[in-house]
PDB file of N, CA and C in Angstrom:
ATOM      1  N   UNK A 290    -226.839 -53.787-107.912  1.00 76.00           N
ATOM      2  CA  UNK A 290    -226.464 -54.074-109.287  1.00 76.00           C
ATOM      3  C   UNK A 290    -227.253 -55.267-109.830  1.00 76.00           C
ATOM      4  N   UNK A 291    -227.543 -56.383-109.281  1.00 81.00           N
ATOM      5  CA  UNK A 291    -228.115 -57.595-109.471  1.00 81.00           C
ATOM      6  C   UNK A 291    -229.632 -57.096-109.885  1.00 81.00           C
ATOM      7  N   UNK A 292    -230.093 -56.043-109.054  1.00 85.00           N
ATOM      8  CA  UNK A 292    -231.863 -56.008-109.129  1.00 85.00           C
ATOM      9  C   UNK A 292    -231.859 -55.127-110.415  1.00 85.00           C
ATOM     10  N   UNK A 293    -230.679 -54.428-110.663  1.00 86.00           N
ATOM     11  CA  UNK A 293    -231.125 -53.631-111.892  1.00 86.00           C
ATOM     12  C   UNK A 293    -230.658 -54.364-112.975  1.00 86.00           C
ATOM     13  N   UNK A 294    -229.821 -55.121-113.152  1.00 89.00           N
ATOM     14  CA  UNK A 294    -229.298 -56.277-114.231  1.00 89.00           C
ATOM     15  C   UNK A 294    -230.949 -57.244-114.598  1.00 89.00           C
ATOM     16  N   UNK A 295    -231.327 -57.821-112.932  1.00 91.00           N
ATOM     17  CA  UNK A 295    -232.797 -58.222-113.311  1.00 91.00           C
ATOM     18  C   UNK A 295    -233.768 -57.529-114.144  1.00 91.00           C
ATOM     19  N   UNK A 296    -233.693 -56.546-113.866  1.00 93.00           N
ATOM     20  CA  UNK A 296    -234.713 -55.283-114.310  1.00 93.00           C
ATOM     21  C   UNK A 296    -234.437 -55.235-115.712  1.00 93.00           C
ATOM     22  N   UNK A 297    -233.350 -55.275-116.107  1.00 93.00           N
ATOM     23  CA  UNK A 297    -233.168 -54.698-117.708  1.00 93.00           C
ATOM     24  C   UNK A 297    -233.451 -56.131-118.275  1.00 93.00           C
ATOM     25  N   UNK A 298    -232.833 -57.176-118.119  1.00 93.00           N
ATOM     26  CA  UNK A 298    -233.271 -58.556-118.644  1.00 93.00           C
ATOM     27  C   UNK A 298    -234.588 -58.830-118.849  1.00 93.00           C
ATOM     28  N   UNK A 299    -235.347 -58.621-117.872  1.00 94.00           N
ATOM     29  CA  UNK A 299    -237.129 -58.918-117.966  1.00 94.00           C
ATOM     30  C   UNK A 299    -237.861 -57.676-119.040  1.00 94.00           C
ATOM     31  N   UNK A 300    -237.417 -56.376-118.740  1.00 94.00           N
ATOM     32  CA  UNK A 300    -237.433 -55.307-120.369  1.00 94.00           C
ATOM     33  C   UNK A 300    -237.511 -55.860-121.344  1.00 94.00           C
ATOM     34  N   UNK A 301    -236.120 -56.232-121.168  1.00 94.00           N
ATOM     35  CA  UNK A 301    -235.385 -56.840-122.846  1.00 94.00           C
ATOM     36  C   UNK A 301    -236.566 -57.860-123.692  1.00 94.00           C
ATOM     37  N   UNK A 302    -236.566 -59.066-122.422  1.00 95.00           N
ATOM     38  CA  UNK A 302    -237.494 -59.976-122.581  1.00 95.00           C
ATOM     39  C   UNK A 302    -239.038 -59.508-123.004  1.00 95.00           C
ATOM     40  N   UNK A 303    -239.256 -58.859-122.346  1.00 95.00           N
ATOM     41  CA  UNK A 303    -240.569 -58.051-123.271  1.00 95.00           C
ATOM     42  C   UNK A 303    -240.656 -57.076-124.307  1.00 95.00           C
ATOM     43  N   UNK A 304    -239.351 -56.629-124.301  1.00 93.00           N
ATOM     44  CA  UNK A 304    -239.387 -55.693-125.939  1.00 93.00           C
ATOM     45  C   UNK A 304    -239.209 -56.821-126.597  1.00 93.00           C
ATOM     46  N   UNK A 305    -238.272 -57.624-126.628  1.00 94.00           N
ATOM     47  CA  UNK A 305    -238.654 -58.739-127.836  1.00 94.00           C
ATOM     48  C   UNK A 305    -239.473 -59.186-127.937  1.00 94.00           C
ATOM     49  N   UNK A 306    -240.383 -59.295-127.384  1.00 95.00           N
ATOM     50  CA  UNK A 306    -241.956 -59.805-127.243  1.00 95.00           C
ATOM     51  C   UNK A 306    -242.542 -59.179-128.567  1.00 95.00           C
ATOM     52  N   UNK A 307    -242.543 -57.853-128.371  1.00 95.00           N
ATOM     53  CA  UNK A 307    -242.725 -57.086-129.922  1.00 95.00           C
ATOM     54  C   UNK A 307    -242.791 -57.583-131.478  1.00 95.00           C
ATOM     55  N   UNK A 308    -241.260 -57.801-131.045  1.00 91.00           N
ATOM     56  CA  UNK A 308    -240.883 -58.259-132.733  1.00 91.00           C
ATOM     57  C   UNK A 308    -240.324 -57.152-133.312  1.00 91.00           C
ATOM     58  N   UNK A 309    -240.023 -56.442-132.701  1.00 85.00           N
ATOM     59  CA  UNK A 309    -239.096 -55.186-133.436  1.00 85.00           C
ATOM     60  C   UNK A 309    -237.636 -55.476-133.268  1.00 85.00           C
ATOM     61  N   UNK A 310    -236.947 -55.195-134.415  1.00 86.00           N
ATOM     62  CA  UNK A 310    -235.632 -55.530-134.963  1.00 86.00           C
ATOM     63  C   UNK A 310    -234.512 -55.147-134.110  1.00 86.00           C
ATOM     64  N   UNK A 311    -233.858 -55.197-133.772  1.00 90.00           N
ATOM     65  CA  UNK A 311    -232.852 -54.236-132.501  1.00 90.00           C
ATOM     66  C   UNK A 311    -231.425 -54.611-132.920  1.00 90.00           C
ATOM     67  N   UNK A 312    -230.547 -53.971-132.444  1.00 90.00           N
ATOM     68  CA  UNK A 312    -229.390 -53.997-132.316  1.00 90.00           C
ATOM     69  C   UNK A 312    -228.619 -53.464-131.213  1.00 90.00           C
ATOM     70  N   UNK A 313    -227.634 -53.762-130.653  1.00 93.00           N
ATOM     71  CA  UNK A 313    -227.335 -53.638-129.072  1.00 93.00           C
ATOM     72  C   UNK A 313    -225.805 -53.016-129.752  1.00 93.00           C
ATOM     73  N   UNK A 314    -225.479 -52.030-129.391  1.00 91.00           N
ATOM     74  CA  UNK A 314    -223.561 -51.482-129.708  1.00 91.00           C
ATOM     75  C   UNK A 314    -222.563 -51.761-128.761  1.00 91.00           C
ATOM     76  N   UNK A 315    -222.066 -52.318-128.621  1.00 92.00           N
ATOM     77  CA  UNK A 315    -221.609 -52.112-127.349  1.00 92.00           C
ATOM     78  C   UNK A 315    -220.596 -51.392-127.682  1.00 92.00           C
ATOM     79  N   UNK A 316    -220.283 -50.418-126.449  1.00 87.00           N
ATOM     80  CA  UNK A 316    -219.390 -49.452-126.739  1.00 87.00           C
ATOM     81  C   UNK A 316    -218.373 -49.491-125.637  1.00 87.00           C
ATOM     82  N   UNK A 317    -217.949 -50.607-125.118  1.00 88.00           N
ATOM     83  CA  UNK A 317    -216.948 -50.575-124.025  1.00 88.00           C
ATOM     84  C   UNK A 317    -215.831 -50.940-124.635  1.00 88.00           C
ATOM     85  N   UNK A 318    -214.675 -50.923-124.233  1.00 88.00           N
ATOM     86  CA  UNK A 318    -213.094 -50.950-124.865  1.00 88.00           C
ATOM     87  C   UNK A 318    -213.210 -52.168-125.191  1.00 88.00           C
ATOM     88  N   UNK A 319    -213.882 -53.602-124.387  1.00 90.00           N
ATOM     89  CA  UNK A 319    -213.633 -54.709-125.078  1.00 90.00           C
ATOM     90  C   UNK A 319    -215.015 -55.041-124.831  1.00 90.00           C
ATOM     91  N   UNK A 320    -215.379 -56.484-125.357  1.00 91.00           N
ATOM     92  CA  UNK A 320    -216.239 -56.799-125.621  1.00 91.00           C
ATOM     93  C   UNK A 320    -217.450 -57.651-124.303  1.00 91.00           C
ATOM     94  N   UNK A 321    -218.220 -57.091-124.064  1.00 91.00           N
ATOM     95  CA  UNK A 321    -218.798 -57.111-122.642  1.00 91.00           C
ATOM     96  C   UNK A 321    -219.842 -58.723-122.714  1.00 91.00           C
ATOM     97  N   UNK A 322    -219.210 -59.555-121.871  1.00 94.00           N
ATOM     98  CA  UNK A 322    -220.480 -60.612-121.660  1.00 94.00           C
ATOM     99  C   UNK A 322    -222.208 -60.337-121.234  1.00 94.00           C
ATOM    100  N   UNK A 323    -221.674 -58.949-120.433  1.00 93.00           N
ATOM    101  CA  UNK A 323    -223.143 -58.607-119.790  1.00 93.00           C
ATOM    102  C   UNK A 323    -224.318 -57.843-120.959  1.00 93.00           C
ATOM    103  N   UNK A 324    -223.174 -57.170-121.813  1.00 94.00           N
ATOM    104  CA  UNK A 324    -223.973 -56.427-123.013  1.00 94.00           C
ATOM    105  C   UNK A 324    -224.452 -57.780-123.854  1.00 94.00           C
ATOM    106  N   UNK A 325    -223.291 -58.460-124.206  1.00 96.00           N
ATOM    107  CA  UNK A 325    -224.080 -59.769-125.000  1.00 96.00           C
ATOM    108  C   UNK A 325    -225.365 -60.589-124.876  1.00 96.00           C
ATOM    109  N   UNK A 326    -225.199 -60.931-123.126  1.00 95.00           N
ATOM    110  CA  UNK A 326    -226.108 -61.436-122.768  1.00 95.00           C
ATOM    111  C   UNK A 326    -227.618 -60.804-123.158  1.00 95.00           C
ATOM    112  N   UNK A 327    -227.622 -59.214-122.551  1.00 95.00           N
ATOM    113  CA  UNK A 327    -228.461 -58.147-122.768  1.00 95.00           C
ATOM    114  C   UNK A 327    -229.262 -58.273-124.573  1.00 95.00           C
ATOM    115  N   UNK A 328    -228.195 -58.266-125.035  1.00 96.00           N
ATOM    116  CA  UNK A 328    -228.691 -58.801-126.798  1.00 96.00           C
ATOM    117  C   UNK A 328    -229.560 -60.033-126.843  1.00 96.00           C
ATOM    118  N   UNK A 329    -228.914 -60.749-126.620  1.00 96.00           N
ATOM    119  CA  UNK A 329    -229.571 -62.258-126.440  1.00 96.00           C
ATOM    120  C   UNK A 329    -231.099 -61.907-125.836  1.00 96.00           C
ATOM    121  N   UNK A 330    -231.243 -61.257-124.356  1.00 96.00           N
ATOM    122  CA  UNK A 330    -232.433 -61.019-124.066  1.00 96.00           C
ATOM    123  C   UNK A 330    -233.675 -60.268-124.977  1.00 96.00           C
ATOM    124  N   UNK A 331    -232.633 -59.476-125.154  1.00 95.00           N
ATOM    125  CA  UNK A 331    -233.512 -58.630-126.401  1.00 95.00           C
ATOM    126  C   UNK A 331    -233.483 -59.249-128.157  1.00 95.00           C
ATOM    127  N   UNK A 332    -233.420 -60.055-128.272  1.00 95.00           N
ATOM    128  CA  UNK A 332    -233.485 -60.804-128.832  1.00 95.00           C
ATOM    129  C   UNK A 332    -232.803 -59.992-130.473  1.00 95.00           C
ATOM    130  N   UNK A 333    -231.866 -59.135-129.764  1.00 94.00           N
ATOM    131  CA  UNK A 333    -230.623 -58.667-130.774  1.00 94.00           C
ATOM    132  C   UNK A 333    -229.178 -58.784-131.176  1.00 94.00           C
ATOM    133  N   UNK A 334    -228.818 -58.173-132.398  1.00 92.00           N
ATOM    134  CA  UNK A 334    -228.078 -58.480-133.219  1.00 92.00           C
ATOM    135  C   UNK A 334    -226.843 -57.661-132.170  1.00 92.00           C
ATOM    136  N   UNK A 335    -226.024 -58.246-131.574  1.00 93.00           N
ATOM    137  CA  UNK A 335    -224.618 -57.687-130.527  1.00 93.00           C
ATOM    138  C   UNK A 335    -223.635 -57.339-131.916  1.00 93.00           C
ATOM    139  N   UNK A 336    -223.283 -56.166-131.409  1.00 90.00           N
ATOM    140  CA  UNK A 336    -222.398 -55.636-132.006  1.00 90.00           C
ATOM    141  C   UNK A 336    -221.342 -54.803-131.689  1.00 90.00           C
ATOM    142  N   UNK A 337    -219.955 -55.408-131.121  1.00 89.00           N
ATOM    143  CA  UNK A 337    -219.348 -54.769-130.052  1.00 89.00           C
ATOM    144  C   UNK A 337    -218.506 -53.931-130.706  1.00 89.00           C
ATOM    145  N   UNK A 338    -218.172 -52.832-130.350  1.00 84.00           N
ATOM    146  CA  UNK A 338    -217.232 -52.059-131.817  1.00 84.00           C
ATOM    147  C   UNK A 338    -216.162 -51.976-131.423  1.00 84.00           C
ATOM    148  N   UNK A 339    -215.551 -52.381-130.559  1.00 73.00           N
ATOM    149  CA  UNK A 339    -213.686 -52.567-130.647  1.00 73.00           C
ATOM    150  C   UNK A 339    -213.577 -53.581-132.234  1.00 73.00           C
ATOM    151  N   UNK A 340    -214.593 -54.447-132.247  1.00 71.00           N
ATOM    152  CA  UNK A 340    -214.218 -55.114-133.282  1.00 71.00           C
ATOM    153  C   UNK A 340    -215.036 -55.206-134.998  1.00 71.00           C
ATOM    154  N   UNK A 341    -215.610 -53.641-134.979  1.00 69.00           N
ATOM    155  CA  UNK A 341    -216.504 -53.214-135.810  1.00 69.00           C
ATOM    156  C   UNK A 341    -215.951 -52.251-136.413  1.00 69.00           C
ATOM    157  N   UNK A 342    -216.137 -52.135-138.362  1.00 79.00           N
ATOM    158  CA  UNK A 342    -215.608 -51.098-138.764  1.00 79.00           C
ATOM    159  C   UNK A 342    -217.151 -50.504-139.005  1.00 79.00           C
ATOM    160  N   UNK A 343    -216.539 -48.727-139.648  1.00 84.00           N
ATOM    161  CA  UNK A 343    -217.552 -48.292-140.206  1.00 84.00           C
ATOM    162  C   UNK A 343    -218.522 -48.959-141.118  1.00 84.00           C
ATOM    163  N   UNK A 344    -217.681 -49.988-141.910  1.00 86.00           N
ATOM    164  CA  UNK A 344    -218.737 -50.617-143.001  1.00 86.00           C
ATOM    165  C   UNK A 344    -220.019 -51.384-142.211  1.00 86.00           C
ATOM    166  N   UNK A 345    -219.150 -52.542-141.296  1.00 84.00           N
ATOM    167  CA  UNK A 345    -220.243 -53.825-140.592  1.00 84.00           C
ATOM    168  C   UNK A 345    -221.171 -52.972-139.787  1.00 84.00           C
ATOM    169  N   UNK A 346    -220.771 -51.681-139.159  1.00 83.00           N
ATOM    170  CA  UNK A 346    -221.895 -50.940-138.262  1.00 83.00           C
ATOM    171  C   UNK A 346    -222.815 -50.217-139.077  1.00 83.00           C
ATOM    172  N   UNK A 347    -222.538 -49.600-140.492  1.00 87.00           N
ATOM    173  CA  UNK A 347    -223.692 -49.072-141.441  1.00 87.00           C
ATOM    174  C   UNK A 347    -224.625 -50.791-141.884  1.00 87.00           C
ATOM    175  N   UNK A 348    -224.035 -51.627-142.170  1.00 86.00           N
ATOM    176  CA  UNK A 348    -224.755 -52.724-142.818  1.00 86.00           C
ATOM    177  C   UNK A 348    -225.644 -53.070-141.593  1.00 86.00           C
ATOM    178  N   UNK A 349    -225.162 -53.591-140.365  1.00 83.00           N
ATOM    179  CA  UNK A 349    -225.852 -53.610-139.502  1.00 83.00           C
ATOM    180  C   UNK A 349    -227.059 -52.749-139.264  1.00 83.00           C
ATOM    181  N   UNK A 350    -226.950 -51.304-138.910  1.00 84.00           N
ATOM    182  CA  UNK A 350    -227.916 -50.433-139.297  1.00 84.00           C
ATOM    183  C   UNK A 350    -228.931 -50.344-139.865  1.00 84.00           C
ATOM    184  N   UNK A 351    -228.666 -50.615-141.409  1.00 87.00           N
ATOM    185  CA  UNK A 351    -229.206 -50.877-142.491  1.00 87.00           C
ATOM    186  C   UNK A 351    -229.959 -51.568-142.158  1.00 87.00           C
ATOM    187  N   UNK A 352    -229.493 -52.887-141.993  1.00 83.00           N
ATOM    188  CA  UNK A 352    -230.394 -54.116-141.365  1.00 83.00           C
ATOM    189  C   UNK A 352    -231.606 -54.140-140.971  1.00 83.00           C
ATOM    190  N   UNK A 353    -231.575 -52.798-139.732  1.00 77.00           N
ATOM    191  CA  UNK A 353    -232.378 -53.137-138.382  1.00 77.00           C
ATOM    192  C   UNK A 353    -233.346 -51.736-138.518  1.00 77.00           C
ATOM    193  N   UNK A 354    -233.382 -51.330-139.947  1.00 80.00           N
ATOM    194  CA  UNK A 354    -234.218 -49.960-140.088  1.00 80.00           C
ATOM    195  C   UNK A 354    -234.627 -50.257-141.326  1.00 80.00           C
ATOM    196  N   UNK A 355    -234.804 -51.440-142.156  1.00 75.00           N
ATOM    197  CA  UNK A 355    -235.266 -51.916-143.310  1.00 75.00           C
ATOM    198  C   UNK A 355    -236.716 -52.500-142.449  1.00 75.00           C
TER     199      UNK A 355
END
């Protein structure tokens, strides 16, 4: 679990390298430190939806495809 947690972090870290806009969903019942973190790496906008309505997840959207 650790080498693939490494693995996706150093990704992340280089897709943001890019500069392309991202947004991370998280879709677990509550709101995940590991997905957050994952955002942070990727240098995106966390958006956990236990605590997201339809509106903040279209605006968000919106956002990250403008």
């Amino acid at each position: 679990r650790e080498a693939g947690e490494s693995d996706a972090t150093k990704t992340a870290r280089n897709f943001a390298l890019l500069g392309a806009k991202s947004l991370l969903i998280d879709t677990s019942p509550r709101p995940s430190p590991r997905a957050a973190d994952l955002a942070t790496s990727l240098a995106a906008e966390y958006l956990p939806l236990p605590h997201a309505d339809a509106g903040r997840l279209a605006a968000s959207v919106a956002r990250h495809t403008q």
